[in-house]
mmCIF file of C-alpha atoms in Angstrom:
data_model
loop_
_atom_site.group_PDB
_atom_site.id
_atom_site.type_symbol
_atom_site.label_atom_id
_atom_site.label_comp_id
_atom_site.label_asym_id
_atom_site.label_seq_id
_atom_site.Cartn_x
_atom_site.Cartn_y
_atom_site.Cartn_z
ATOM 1 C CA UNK J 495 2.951 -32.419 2.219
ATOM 2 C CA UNK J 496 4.463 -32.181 5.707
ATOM 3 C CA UNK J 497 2.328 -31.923 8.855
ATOM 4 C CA UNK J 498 4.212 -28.585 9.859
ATOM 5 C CA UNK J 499 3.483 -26.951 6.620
ATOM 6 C CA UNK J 500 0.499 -24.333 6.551
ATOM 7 C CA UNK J 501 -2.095 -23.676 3.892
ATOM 8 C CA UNK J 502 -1.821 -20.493 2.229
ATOM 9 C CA UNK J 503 -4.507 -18.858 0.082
ATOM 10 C CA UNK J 504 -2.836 -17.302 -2.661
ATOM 11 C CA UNK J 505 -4.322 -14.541 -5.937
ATOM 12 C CA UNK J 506 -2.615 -12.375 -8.810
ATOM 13 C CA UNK J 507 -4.236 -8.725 -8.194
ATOM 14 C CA UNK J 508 -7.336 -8.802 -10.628
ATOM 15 C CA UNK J 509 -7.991 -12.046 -8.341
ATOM 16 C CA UNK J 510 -8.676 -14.114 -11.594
ATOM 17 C CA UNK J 511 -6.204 -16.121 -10.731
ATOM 18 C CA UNK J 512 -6.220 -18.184 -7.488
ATOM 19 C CA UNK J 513 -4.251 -21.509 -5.452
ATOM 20 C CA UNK J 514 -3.305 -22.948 -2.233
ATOM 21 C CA UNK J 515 0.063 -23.887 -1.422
ATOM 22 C CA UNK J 516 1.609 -25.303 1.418
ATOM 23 C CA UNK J 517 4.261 -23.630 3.165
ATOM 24 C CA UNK J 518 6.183 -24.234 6.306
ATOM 25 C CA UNK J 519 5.640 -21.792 9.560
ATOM 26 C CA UNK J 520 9.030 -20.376 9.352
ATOM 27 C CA UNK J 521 10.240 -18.782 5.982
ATOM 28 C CA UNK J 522 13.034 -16.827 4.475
ATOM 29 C CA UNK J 523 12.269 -14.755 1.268
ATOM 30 C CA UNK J 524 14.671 -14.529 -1.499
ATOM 31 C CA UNK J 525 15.537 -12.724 -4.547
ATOM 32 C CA UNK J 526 17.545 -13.710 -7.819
ATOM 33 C CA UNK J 527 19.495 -11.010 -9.743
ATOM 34 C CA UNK J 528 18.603 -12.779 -12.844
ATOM 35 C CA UNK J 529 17.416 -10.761 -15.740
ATOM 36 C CA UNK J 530 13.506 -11.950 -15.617
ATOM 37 C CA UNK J 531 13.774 -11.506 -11.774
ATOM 38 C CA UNK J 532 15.740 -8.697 -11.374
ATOM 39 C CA UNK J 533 12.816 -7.018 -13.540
ATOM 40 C CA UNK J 534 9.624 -8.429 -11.829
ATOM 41 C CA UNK J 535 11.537 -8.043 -8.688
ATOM 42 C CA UNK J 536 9.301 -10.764 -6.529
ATOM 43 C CA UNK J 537 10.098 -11.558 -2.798
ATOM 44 C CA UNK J 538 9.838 -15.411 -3.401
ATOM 45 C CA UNK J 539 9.516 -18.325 -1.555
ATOM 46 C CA UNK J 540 9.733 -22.023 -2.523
ATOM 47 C CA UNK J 541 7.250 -25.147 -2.199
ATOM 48 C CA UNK J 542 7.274 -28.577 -3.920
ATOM 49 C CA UNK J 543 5.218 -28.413 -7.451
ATOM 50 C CA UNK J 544 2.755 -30.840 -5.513
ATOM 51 C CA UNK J 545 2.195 -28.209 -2.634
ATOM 52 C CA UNK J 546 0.841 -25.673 -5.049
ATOM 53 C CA UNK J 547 -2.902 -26.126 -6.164
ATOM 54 C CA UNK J 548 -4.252 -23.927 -8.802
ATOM 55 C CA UNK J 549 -7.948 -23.532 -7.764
ATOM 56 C CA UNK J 550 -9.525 -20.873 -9.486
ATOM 57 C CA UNK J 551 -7.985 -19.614 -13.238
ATOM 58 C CA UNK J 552 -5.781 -22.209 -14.369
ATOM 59 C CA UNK J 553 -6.881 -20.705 -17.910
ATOM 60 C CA UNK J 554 -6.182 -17.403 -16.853
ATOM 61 C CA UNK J 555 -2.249 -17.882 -16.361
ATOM 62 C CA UNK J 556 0.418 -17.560 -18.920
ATOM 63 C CA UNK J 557 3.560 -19.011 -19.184
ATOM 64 C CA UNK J 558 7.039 -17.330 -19.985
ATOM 65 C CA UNK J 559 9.876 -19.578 -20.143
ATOM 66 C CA UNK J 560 13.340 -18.212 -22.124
ATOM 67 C CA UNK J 561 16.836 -19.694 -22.098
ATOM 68 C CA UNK J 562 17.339 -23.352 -21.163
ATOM 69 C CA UNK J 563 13.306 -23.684 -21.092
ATOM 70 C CA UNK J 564 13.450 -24.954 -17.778
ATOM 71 C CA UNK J 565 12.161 -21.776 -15.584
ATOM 72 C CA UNK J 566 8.117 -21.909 -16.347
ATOM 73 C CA UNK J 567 7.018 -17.936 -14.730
ATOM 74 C CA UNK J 568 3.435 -18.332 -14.163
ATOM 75 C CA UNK J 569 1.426 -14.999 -14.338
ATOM 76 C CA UNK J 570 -2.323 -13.951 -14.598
ATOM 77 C CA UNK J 571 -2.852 -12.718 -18.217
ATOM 78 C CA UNK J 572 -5.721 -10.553 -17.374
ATOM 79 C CA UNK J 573 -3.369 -8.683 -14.963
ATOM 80 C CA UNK J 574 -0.161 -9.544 -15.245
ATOM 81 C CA UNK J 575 0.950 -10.074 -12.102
ATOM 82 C CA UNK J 576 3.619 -12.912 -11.446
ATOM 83 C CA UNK J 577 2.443 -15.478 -9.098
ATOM 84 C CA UNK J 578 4.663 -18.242 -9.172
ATOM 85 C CA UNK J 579 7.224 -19.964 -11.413
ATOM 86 C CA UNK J 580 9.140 -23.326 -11.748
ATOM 87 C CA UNK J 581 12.454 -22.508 -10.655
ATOM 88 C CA UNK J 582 15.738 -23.590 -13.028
ATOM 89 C CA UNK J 583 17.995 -24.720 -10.124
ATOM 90 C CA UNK J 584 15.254 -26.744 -8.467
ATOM 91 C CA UNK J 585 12.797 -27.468 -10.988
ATOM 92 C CA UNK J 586 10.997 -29.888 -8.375
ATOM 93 C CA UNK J 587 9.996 -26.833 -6.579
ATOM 94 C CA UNK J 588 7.940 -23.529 -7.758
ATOM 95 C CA UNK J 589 8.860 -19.854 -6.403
ATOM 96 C CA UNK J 590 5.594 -17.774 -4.629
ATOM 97 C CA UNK J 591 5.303 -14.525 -5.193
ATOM 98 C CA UNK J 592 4.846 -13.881 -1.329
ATOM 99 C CA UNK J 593 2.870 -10.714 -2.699
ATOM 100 C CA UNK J 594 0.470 -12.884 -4.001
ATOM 101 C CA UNK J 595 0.049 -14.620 -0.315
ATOM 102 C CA UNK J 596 -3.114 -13.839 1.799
ATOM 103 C CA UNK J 597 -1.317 -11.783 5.208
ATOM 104 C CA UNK J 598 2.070 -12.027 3.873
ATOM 105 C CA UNK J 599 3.642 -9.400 2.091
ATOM 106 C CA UNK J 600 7.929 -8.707 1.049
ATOM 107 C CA UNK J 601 7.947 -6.158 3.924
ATOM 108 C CA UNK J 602 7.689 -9.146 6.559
ATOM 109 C CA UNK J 603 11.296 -10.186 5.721
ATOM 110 C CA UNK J 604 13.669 -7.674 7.573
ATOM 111 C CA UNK J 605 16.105 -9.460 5.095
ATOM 112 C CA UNK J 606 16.242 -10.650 1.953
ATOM 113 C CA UNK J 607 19.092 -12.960 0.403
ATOM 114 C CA UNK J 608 19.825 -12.457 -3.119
ATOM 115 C CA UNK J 609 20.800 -15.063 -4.604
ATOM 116 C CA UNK J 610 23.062 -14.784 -8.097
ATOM 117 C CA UNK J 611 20.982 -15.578 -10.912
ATOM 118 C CA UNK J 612 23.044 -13.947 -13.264
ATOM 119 C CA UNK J 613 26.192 -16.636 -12.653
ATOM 120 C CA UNK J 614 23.169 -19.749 -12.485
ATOM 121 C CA UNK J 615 24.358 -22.763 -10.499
ATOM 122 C CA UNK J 616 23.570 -25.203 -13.335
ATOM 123 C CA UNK J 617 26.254 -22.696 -15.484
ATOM 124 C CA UNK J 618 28.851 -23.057 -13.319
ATOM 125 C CA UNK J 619 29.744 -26.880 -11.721
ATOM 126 C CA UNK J 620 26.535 -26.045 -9.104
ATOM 127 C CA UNK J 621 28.390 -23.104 -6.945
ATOM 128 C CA UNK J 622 25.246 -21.750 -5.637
ATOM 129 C CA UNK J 623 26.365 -17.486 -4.999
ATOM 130 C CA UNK J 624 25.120 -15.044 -2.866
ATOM 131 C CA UNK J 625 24.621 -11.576 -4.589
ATOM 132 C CA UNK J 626 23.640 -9.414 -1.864
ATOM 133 C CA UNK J 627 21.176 -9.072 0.851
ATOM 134 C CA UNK J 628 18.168 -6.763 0.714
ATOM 135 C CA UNK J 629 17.102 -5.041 3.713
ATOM 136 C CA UNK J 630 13.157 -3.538 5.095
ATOM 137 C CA UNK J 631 13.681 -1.176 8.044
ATOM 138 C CA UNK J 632 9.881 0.463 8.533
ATOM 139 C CA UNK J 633 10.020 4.327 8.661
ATOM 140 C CA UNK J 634 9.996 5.472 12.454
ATOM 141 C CA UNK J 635 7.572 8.302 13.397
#
């Protein structure tokens, strides 16, 4: 774990579920346009599998994986909200639902890349695409 990175306090919404992870000051949230992703529709962002701690629950979470079998979505099977998965194109590093974050919510990111899921990286020679760009501008008065 890096000295710049903060601990985060982290729960699905029933709160059966809980971790730590580790997460540098500065972060960018993404999106994937894959078909899991596009559905659950998660502002993500991404730590190493070691900077994740489950600490309350770990027998509370489910796993979907589909396809290759690589992507492991993590969610709380009492409520089934998605709190993290191991990502396909870095499977060295999970994806946080920043939802799930203590203080942090998708609305803090004025922009969101999305990345294309649908056209995967490992699918095609490693061409990483951008899909599109979400934007949050707060309603004014």
């Amino acid at each position: 774990m890096d000295d710049a990175n903060l601990i985060h306090q982290g729960s699905c919404h029933c709160g059966a579920v809980r971790f730590t992870v580790a997460l540098p000051d500065h972060l960018s949230g993404t999106r994937c346009n894959c078909s899991i992703c596009a559905m659950k529709g998660a502002v993500t962002v991404y730590a190493p599998l070691e900077d994740l701690t489950v600490t309350q629950g770990a027998d509370t979470l489910s796993t979907y994986s589909f396809n290759s079998g690589v992507a492991k979505h993590h969610f709380c099977s009492s409520c089934g909200i998605h709190c993290f998965h191991q990502t396909r194109s870095m499977p060295d590093r999970y994806g946080i639902n920043v939802a799930c974050l203590e203080g942090m919510s998708p609305f803090d990111f004025a922009e969101v890349l999305v990345v294309d899921g649908v056209n995967h990286p490992n699918d095609n020679g490693g061409l990483r695409r951008m899909a599109g760009m979400l934007r949050f501008e707060p309603a004014t008065g």
